[in-house]
Tab-separated table of C-alpha atoms in Angstrom:
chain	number	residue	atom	x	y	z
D	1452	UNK	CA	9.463	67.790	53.183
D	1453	UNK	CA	8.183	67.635	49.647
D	1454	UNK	CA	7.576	70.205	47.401
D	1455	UNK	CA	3.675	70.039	47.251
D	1456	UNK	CA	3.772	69.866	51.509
D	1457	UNK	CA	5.897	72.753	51.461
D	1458	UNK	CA	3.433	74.795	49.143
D	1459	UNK	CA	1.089	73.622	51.245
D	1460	UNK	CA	2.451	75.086	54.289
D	1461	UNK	CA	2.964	78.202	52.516
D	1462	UNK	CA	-0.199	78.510	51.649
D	1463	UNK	CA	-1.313	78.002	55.132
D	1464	UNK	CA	0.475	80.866	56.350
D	1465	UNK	CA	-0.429	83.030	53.615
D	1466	UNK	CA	-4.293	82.560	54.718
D	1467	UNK	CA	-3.611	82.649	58.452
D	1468	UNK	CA	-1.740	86.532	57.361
D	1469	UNK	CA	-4.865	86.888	55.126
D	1470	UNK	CA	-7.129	86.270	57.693
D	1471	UNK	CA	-5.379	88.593	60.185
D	1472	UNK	CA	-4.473	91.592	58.027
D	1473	UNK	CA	-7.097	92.262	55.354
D	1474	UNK	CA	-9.719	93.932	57.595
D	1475	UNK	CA	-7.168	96.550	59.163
D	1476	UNK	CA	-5.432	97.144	56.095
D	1477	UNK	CA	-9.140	97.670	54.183
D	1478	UNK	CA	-10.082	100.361	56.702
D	1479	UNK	CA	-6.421	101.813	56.564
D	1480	UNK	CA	-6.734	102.334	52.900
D	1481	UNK	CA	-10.070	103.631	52.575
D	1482	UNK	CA	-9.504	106.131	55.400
D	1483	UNK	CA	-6.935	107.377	52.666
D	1484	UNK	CA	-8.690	106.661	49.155
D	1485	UNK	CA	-11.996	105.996	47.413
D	1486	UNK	CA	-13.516	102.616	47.914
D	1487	UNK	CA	-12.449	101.542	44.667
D	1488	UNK	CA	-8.738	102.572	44.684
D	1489	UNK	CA	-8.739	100.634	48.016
D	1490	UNK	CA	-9.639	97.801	46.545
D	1491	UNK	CA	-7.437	97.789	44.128
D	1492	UNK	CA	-4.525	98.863	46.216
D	1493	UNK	CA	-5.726	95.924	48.739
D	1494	UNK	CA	-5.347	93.221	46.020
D	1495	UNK	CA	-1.733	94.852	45.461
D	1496	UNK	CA	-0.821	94.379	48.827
D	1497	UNK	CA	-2.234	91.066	49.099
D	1498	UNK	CA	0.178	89.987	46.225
D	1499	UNK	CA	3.318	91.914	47.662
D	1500	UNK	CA	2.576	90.043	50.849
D	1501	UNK	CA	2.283	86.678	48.825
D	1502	UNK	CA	5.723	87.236	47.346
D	1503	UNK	CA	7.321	88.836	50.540
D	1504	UNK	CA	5.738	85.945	52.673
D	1505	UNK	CA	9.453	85.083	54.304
D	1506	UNK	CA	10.350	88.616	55.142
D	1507	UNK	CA	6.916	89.493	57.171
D	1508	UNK	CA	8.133	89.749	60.793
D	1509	UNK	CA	6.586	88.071	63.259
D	1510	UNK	CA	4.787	85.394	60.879
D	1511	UNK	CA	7.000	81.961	61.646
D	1512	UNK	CA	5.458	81.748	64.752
D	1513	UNK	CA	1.415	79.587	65.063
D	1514	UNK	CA	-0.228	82.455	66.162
D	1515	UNK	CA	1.238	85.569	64.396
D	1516	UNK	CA	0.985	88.498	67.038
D	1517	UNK	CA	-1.279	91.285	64.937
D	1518	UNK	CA	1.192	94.184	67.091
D	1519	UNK	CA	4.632	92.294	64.847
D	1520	UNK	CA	2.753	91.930	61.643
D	1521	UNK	CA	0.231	94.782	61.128
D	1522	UNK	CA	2.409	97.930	60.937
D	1523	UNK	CA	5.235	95.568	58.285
D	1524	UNK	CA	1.961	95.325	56.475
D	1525	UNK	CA	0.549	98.951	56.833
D	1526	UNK	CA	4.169	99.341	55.070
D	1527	UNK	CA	3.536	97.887	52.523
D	1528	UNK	CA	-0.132	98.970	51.965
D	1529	UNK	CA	1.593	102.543	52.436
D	1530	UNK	CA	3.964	101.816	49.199
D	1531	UNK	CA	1.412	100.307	47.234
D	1532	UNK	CA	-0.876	103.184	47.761
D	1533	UNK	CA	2.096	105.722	46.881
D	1534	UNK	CA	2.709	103.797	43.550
D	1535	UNK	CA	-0.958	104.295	42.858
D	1536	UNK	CA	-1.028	107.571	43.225
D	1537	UNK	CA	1.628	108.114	41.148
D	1538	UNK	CA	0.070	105.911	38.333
D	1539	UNK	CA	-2.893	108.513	38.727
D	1540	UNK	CA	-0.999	111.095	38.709
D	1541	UNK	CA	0.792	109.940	35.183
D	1542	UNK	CA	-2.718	109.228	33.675
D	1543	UNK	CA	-4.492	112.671	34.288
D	1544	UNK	CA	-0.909	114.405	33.159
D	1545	UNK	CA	-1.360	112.585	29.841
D	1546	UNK	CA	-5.143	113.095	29.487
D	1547	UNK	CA	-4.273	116.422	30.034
D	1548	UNK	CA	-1.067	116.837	27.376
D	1549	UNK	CA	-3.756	115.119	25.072
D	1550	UNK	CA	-6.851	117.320	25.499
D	1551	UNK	CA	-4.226	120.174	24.560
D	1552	UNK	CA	-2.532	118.526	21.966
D	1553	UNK	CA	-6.132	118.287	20.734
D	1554	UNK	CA	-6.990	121.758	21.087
D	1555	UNK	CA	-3.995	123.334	19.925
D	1556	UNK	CA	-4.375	123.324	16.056
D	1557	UNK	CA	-1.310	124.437	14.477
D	1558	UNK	CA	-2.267	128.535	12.380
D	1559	UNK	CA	-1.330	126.629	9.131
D	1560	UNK	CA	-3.385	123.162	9.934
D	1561	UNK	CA	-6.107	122.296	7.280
D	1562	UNK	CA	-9.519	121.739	9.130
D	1563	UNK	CA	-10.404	118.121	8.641
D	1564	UNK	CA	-14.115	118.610	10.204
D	1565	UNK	CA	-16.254	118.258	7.594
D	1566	UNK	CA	-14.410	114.742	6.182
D	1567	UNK	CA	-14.555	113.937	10.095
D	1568	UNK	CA	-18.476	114.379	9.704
D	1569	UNK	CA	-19.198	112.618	6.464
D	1570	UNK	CA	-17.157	109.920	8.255
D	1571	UNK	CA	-19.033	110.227	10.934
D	1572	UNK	CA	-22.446	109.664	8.339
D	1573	UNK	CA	-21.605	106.386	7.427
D	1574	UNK	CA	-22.877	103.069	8.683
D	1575	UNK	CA	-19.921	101.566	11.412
D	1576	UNK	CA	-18.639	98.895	8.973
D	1577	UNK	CA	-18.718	101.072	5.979
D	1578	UNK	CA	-16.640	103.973	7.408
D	1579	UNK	CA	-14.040	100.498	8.810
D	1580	UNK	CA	-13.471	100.077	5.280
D	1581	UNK	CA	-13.212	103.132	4.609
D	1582	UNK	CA	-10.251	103.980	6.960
D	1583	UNK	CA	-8.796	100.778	6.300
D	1584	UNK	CA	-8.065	101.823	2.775
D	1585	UNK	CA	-7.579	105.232	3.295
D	1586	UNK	CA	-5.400	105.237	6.196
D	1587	UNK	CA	-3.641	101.819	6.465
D	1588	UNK	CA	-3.075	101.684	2.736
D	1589	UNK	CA	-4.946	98.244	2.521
D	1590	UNK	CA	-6.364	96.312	-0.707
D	1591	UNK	CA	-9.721	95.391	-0.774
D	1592	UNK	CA	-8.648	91.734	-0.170
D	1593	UNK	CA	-6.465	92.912	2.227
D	1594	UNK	CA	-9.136	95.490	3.835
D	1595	UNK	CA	-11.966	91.381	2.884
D	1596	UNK	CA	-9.317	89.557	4.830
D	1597	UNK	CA	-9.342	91.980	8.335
D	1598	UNK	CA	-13.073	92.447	8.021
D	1599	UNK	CA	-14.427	88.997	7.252
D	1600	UNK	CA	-15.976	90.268	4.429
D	1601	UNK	CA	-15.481	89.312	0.757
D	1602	UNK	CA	-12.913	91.196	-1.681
D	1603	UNK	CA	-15.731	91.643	-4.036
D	1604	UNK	CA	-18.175	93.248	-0.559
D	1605	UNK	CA	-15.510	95.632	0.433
D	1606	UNK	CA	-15.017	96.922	-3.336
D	1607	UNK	CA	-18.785	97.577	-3.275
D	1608	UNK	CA	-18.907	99.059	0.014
D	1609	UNK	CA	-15.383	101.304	-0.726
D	1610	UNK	CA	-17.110	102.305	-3.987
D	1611	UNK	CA	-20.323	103.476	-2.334
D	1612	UNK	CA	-18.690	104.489	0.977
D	1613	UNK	CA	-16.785	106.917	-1.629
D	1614	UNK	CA	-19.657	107.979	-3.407
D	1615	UNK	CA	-21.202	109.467	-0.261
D	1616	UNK	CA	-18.520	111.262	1.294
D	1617	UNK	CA	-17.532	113.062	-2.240
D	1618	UNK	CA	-21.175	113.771	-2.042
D	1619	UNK	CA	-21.066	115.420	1.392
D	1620	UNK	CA	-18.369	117.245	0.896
D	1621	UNK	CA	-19.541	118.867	-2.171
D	1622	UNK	CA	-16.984	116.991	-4.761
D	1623	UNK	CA	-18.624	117.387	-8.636
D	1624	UNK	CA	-16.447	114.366	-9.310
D	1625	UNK	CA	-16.584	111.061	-6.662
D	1626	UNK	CA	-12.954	111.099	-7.046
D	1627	UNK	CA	-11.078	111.488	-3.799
D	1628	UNK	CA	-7.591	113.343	-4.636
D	1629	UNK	CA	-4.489	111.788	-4.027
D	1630	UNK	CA	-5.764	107.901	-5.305
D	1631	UNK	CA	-5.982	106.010	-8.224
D	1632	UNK	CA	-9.183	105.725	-10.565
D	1633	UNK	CA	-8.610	102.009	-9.836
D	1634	UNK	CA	-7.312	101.491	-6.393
D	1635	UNK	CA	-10.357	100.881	-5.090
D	1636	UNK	CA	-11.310	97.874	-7.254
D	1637	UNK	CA	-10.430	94.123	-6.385
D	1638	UNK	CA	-7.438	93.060	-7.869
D	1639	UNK	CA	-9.233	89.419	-8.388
């Protein structure tokens, strides 16, 4: 038997399981889940069955008896649902340690609203630019060559995008502490 006859063959039997198992293992899992967790968890169990094609009992015969294959299957459908549910349950425990993490400001933590909000006031590519400079550290060619813009754009932008915060937050001088008077200009 050659390789592409004995894929072939596989194949077959992986349809004729297919064909027998998805509807009772669809209405197993949504008796137990939402519709789209079942789904998911279906296409899971569809692949463990793909891989574990050899052990399913019952299957080397031409007609697979649904009373030898279904409960191997409900099995597995059982794990995959478990594992699931697990994954949930990970997610929503680290939504959850984030939303408090979030809302448990340290007493000696400096309030960063207001910069959050003159952020927030500029245009999507400006305030980019913006925290690609003041957060990543980046040049303006460097800041030109992850935006697509050019060196001599982003030192406009920067330079205006700097103007307006200082402005929001009440700065007499546009002069951001911690820089230098000419970080913000192209190095070209």
């Amino acid at each position: 038997m050659t390789e592409q006859e004995a894929r072939r063959m596989r194949r077959a039997r992986f349809e004729g399981l297919a064909h027998l198992v998805v509807e009772p293992l669809h209405r197993y899992l949504l008796r137990r889940t939402s519709a789209d967790m079942g789904e998911d968890v279906l296409s899971e169990t569809m692949l463990v069955l793909w891989r574990r094609l050899d052990d399913v009992p019952g299957l080397g015969t031409d007609e697979p008896d649904p009373g030898d294959v279904l409960p191997w299957c409900y099995g597995v459908a059982r794990g995959c649902l478990a594992n699931a549910r697990r994954a949930d349950g990970r997610r929503l425990r680290l939504v959850e340690r984030l939303i408090r993490s979030q809302e448990e400001t340290p007493a000696g933590a400096a309030d960063h609203s207001e910069l959050h909000a003159a952020l927030d006031a500029l245009g999507a590519l400006d305030r980019e630019v913006v925290r690609l400079w003041a957060w990543e550290g980046l040049a303006p060619r460097q800041i030109a060559e992850a935006t697509g813009l050019t060196s001599n754009a982003v030192s406009i932008r920067l330079h205006r995008a700097k103007k307006k915060i200082a402005a929001q937050l009440g700065r007499k001088d546009a002069e951001p502490t911690g820089h230098k008077r000419d970080e913000g200009r192209s190095s070209q």
